Tab-separated table of C-alpha atoms and ligand atoms in Angstrom:
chain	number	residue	atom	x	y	z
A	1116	UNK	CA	9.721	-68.727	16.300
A	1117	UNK	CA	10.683	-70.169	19.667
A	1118	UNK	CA	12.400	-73.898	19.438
A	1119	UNK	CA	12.465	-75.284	22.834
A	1120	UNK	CA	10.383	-73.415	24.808
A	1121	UNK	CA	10.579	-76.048	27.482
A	1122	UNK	CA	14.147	-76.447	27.844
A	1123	UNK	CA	15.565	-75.812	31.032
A	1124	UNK	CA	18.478	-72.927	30.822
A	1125	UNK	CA	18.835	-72.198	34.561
A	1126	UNK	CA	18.733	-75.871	36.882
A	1127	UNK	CA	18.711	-73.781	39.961
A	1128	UNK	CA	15.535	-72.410	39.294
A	1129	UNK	CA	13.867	-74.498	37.005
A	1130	UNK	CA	13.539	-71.206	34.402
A	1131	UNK	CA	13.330	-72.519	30.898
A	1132	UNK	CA	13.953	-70.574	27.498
A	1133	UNK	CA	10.164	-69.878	27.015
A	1134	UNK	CA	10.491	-68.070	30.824
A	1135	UNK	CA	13.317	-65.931	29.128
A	1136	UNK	CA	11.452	-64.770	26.389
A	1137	UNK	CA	9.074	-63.757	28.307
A	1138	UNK	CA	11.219	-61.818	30.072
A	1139	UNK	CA	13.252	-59.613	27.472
A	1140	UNK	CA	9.563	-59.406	25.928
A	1141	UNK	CA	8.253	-57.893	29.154
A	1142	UNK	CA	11.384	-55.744	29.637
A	1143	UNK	CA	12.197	-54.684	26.064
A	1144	UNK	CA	10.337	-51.015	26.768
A	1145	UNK	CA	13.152	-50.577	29.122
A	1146	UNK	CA	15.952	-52.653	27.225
A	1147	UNK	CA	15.712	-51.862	23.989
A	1148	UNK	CA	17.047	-48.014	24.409
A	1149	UNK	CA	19.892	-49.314	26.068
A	1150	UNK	CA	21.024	-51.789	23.485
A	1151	UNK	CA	19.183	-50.876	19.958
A	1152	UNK	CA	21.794	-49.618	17.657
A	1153	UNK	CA	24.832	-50.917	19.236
A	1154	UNK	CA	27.592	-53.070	18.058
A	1155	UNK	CA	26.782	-55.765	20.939
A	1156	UNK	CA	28.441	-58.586	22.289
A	1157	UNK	CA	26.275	-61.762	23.303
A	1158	UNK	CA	26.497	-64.269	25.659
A	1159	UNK	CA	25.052	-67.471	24.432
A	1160	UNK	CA	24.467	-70.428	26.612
A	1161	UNK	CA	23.196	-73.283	24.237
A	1162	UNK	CA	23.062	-75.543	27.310
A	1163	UNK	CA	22.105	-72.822	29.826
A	1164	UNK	CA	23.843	-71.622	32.815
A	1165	UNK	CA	26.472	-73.482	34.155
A	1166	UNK	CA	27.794	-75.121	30.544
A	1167	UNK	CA	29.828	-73.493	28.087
A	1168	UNK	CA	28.806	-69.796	27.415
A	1169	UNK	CA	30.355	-68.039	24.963
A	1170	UNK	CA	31.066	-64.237	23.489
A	1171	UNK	CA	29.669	-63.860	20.109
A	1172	UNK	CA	30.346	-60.484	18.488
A	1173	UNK	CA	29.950	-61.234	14.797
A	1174	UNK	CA	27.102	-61.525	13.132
A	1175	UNK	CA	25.836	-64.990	11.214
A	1176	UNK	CA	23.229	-65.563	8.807
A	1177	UNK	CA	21.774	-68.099	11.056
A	1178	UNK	CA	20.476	-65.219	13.800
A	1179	UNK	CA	17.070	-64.811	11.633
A	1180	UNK	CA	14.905	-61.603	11.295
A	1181	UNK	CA	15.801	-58.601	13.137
A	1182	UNK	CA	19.301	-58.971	13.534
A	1183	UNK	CA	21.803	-56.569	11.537
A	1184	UNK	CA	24.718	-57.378	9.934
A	1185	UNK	CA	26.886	-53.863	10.610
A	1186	UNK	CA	29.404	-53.010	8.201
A	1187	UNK	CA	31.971	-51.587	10.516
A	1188	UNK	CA	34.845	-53.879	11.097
A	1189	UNK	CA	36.037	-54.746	14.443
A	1190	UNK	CA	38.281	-53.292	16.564
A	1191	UNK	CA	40.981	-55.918	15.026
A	1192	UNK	CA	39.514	-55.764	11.796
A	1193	UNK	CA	39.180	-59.499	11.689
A	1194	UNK	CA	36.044	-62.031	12.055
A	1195	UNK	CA	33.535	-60.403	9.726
A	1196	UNK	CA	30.157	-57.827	10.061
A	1197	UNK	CA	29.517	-57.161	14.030
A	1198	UNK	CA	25.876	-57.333	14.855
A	1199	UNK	CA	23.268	-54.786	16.228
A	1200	UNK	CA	19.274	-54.772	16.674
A	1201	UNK	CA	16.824	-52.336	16.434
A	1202	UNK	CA	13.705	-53.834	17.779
A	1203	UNK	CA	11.470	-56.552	19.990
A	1204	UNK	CA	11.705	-58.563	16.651
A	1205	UNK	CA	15.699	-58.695	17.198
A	1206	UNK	CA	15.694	-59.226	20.727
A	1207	UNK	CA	13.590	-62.267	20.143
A	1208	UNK	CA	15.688	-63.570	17.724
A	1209	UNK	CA	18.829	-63.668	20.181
A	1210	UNK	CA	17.024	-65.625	22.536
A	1211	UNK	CA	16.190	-68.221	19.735
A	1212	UNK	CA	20.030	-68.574	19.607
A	1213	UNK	CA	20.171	-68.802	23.231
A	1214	UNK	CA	21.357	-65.676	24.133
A	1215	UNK	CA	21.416	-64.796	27.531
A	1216	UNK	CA	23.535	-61.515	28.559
A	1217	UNK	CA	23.754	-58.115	26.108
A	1218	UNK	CA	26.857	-56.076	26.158
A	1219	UNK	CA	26.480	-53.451	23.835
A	1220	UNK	CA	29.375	-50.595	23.062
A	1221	UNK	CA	29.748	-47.046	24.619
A	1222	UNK	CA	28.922	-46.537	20.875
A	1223	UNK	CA	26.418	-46.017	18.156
A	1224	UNK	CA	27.119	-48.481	15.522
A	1225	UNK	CA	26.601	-45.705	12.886
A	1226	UNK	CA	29.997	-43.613	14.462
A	1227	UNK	CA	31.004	-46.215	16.137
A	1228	UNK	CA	34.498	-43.918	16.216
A	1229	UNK	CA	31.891	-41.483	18.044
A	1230	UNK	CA	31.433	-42.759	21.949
A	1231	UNK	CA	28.380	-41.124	23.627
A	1232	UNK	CA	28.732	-43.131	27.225
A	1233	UNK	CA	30.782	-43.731	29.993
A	1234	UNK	CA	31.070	-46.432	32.287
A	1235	UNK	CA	32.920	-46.719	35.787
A	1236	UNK	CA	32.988	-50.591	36.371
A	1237	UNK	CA	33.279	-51.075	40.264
A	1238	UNK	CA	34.658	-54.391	41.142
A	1239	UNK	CA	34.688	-54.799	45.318
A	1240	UNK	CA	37.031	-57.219	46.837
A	1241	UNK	CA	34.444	-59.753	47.444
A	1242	UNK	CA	35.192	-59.596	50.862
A	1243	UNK	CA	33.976	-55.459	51.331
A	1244	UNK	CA	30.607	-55.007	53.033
A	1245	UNK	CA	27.899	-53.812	50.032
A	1246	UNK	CA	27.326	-50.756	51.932
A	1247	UNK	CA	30.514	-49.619	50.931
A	1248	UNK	CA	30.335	-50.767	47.711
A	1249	UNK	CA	27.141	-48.408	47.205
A	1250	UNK	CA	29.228	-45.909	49.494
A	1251	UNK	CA	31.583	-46.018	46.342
A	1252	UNK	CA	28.987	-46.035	43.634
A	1253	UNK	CA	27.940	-42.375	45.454
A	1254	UNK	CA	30.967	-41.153	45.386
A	1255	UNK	CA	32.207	-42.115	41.687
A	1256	UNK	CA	28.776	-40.157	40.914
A	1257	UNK	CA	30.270	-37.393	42.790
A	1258	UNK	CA	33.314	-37.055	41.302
A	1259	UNK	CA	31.336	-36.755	37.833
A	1260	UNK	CA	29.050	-34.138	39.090
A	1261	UNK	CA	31.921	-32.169	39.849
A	1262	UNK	CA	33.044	-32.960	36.405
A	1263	UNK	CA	29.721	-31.634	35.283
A	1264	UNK	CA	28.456	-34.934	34.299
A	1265	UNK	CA	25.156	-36.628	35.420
A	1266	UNK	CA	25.526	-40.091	35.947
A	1267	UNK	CA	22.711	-43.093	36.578
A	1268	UNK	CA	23.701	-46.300	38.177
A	1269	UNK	CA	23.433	-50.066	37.431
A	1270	UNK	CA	23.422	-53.403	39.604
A	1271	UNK	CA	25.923	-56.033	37.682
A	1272	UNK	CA	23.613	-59.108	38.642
A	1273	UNK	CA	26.854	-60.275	39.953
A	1274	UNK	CA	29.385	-58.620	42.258
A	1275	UNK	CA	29.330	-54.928	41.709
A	1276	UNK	CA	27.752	-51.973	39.940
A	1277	UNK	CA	28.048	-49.635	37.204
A	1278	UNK	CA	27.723	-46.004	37.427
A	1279	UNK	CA	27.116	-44.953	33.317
A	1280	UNK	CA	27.257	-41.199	31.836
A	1281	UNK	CA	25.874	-40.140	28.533
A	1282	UNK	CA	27.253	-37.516	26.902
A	1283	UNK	CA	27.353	-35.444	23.601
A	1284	UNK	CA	29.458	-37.103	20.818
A	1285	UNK	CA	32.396	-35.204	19.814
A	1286	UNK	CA	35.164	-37.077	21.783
A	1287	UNK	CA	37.023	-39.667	19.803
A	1288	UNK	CA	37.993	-43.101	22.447
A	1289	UNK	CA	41.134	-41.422	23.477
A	1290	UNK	CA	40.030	-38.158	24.656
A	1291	UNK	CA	37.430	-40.239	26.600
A	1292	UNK	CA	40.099	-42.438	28.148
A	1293	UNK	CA	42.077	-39.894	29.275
A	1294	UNK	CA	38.848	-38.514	31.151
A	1295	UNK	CA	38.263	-41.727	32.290
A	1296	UNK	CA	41.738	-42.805	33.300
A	1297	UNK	CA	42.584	-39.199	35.032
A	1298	UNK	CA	39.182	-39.408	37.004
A	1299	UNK	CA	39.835	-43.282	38.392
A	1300	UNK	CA	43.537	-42.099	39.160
A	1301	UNK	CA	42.219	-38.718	41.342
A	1302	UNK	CA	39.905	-41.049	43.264
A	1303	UNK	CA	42.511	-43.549	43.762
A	1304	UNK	CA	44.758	-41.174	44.968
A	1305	UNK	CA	42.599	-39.149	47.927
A	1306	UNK	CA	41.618	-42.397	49.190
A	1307	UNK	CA	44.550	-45.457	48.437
A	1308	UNK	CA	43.274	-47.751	50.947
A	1309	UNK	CA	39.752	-47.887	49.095
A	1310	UNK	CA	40.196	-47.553	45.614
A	1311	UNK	CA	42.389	-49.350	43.091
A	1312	UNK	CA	42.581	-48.386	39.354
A	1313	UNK	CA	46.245	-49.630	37.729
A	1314	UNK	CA	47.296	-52.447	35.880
A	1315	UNK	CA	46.343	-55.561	38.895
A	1316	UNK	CA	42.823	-55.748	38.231
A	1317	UNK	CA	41.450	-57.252	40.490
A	1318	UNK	CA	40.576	-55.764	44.151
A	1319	UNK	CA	42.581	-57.122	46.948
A	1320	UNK	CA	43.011	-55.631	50.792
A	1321	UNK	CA	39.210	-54.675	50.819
A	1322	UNK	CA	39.533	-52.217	47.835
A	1323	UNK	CA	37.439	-51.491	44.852
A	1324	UNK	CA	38.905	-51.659	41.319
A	1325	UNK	CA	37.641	-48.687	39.175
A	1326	UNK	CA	37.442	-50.329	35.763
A	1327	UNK	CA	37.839	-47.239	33.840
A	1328	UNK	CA	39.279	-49.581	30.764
A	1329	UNK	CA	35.673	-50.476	29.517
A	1330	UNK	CA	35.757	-47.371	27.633
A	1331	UNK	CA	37.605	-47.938	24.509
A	1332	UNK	CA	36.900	-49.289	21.255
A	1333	UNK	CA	35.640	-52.652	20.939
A	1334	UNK	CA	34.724	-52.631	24.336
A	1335	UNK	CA	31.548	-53.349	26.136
A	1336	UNK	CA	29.340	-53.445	29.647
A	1337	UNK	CA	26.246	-55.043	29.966
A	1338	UNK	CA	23.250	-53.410	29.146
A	1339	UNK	CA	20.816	-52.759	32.187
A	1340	UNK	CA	17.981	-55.420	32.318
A	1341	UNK	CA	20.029	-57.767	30.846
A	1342	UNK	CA	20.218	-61.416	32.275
A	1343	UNK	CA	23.131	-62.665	33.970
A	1344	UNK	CA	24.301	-66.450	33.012
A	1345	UNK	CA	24.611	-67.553	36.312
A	1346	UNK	CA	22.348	-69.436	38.915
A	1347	UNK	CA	18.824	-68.017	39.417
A	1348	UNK	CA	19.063	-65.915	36.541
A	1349	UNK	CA	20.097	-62.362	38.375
A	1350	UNK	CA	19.574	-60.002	36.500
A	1351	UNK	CA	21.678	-56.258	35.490
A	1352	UNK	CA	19.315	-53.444	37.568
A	1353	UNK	CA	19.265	-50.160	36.396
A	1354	UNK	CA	17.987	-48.085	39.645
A	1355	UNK	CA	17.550	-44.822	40.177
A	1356	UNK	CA	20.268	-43.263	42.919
A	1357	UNK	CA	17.344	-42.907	45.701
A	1358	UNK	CA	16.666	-46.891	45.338
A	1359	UNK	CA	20.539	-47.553	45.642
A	1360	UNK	CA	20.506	-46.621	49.457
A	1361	UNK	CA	17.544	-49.342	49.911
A	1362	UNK	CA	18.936	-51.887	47.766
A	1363	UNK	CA	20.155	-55.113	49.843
A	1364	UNK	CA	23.190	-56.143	46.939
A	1365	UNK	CA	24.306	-56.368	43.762
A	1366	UNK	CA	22.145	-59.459	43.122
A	1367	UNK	CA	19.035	-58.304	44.234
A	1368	UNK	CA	16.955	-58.588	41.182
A	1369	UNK	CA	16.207	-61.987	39.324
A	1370	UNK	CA	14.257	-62.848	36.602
A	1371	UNK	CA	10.858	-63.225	37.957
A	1372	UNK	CA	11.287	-60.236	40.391
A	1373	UNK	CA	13.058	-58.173	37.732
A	1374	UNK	CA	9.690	-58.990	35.002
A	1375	UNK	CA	7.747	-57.566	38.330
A	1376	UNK	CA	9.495	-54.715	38.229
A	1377	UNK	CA	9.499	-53.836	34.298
A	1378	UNK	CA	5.750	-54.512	34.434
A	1379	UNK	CA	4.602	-52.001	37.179
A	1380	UNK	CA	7.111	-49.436	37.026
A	1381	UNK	CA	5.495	-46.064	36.180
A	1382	UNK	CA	8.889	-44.301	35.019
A	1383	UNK	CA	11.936	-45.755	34.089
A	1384	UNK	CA	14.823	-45.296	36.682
A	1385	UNK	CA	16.857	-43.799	33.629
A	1386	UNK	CA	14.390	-41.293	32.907
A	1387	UNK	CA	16.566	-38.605	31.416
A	1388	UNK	CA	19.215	-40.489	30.435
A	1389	UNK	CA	18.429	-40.833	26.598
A	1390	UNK	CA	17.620	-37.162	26.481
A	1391	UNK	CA	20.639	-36.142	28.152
A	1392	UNK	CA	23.304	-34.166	25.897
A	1393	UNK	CA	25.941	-33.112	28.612
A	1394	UNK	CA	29.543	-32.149	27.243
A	1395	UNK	CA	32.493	-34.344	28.248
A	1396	UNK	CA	35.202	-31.802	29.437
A	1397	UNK	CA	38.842	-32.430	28.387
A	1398	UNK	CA	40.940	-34.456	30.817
B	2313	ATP	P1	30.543	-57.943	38.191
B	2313	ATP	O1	29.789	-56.952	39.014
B	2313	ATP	O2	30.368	-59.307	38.691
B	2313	ATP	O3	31.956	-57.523	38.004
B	2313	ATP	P2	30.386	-57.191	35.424
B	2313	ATP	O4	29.344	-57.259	34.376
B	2313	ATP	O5	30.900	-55.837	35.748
B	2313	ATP	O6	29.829	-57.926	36.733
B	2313	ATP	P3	33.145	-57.812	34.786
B	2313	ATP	O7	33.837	-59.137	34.820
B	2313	ATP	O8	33.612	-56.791	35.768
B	2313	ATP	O9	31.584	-58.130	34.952
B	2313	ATP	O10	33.265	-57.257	33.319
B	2313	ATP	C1	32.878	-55.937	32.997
B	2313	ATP	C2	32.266	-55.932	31.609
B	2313	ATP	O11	33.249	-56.364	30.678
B	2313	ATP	C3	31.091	-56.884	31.437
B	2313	ATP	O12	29.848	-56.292	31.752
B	2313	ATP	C4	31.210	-57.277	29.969
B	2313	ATP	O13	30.457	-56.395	29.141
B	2313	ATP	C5	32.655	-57.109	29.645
B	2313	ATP	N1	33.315	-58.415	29.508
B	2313	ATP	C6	33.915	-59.121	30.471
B	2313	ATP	N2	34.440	-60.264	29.976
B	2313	ATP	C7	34.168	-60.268	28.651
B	2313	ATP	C8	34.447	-61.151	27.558
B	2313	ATP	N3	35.116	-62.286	27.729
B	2313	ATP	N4	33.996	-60.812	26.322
B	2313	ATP	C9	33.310	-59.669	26.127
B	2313	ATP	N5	33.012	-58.785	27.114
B	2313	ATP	C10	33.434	-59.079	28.353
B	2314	MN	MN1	32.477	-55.474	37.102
């Protein structure tokens, strides 16, 4: 049951929680692979976009039907059951609680010691043209195809994207870091003046950081389709790579444009990507 269907979570566009329910309910064909089974991390926004949000990875008893309590502990071991869902049912019941982003792990919350995805977080130097931020994105994908991986890529909603590789679980987190870490460093090092991956993190003198760090334990990225807490409601785009050429930023989907989108696509832009069992190869 939704409690305050008229309430107003995003000022700058007037949405209200009854417009986001709509939304994860028209996207949850699309979502729902991305997120169901996942230790997740939420971003709840009691007074919508703008107030206090908070990070809530534990479950409570208050979240209703459809949300698990998981019996892993956390990566500190401290704070109680994480959470997962497995259904439209659970995804409903977050945005009861106001949930408005999902992060979930690069693991399955039954081997959650297991990772089966990778993620190469690009964060531009606000100042860098997009086109070379999707420049980037192409060439991160590159750099895993030569690795042998497949990779499909994301808009944040916010500044950058996220180019995400499934692969067959085997590797514990630190045989997948070391992948992770050696690949950032190689791309870093053929071109210094455009890439950044060490400890600064952030992007200055026009680079991109290559957040490589989002792979470990306890660690998260948000889940395509996903909203974004932040004014007019943008929204986390998965695309396929022949849209990324077209697309005019990192922003470019919102709410109502992104529920167009989840309603007449034919195929989803990560077709293949559930089915895909590629093998991560060593560092
Ligand atoms: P942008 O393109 O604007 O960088 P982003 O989603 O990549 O968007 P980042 O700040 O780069 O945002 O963070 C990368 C990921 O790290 C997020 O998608 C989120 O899953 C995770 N993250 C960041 N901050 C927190 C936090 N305080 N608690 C939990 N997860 C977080
Ligand atoms: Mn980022």
């Amino acid at each position: 049951m939704l409690t305050h269907p008229q309430r107003v979570v995003d000022a700058a566009s007037g949405l209200r929680k009854a417009d986001v329910a709509a939304y994860y309910e028209a996207v949850a064909p699309w979502l729902l692979p991305q997120v169901a089974g996942r230790p997740l991390s939420l971003l709840r926004c009691p007074d919508g976009v703008g107030a206090a949000c908070f990070f809530q990875r534990h479950y409570r008893p208050g979240f209703g039907p459809g949300v698990r309590a998981l019996a892993l502990p956390d990566a500190r071991g401290e704070g109680g059951p994480l959470l997962a869902i497995e259904d439209a049912r659970g995804l409903q019941a977050l945005v009861q609680m106001n949930v408005l982003e999902l992060h979930p792990w690069g693991a399955p919350a039954d081997a959650p010691d297991r990772p089966d995805r990778l993620v190469f977080d690009l964060d531009p130097d606000p100042a860098l043209p997009w086109a070379q931020v999707r420049d980037a994105a192409v060439e991160v994908r590159g750099a895993l195809a030569a690795r042998g991986l497949r990779s499909w890529v994301r808009l944040t909603g916010g500044k950058g994207v996220h180019v995400v590789a499934p692969f067959a679980p085997g590797p514990d987190w630190t045989a997948l870091r070391a992948f992770c870490r050696a690949l950032a460093q190689a791309l870093q090092d053929a071109a210094p003046r455009r890439y950044a991956s060490g400890a600064a993190r952030t992007a200055r003198g026009g680079r991109i950081y290559l957040d490589w760090q989002r792979n470990a334990r306890g660690a998260s990225s948000v889940a395509g389709w996903s909203l974004r807490a932040r004014p007019r409601l943008p929204v986390a785009m998965p695309l396929h790579w022949d849209e990324l050429a077209e697309c005019p930023g990192p922003a470019a989907y919102d709410l109502p444009r992104a529920r167009q989108r989840a309603q007449a696509l034919a195929r989803d832009p990560w077709e293949g990507f559930a089915q895909c069992r590629q093998a991560l190869p060593a560092a």
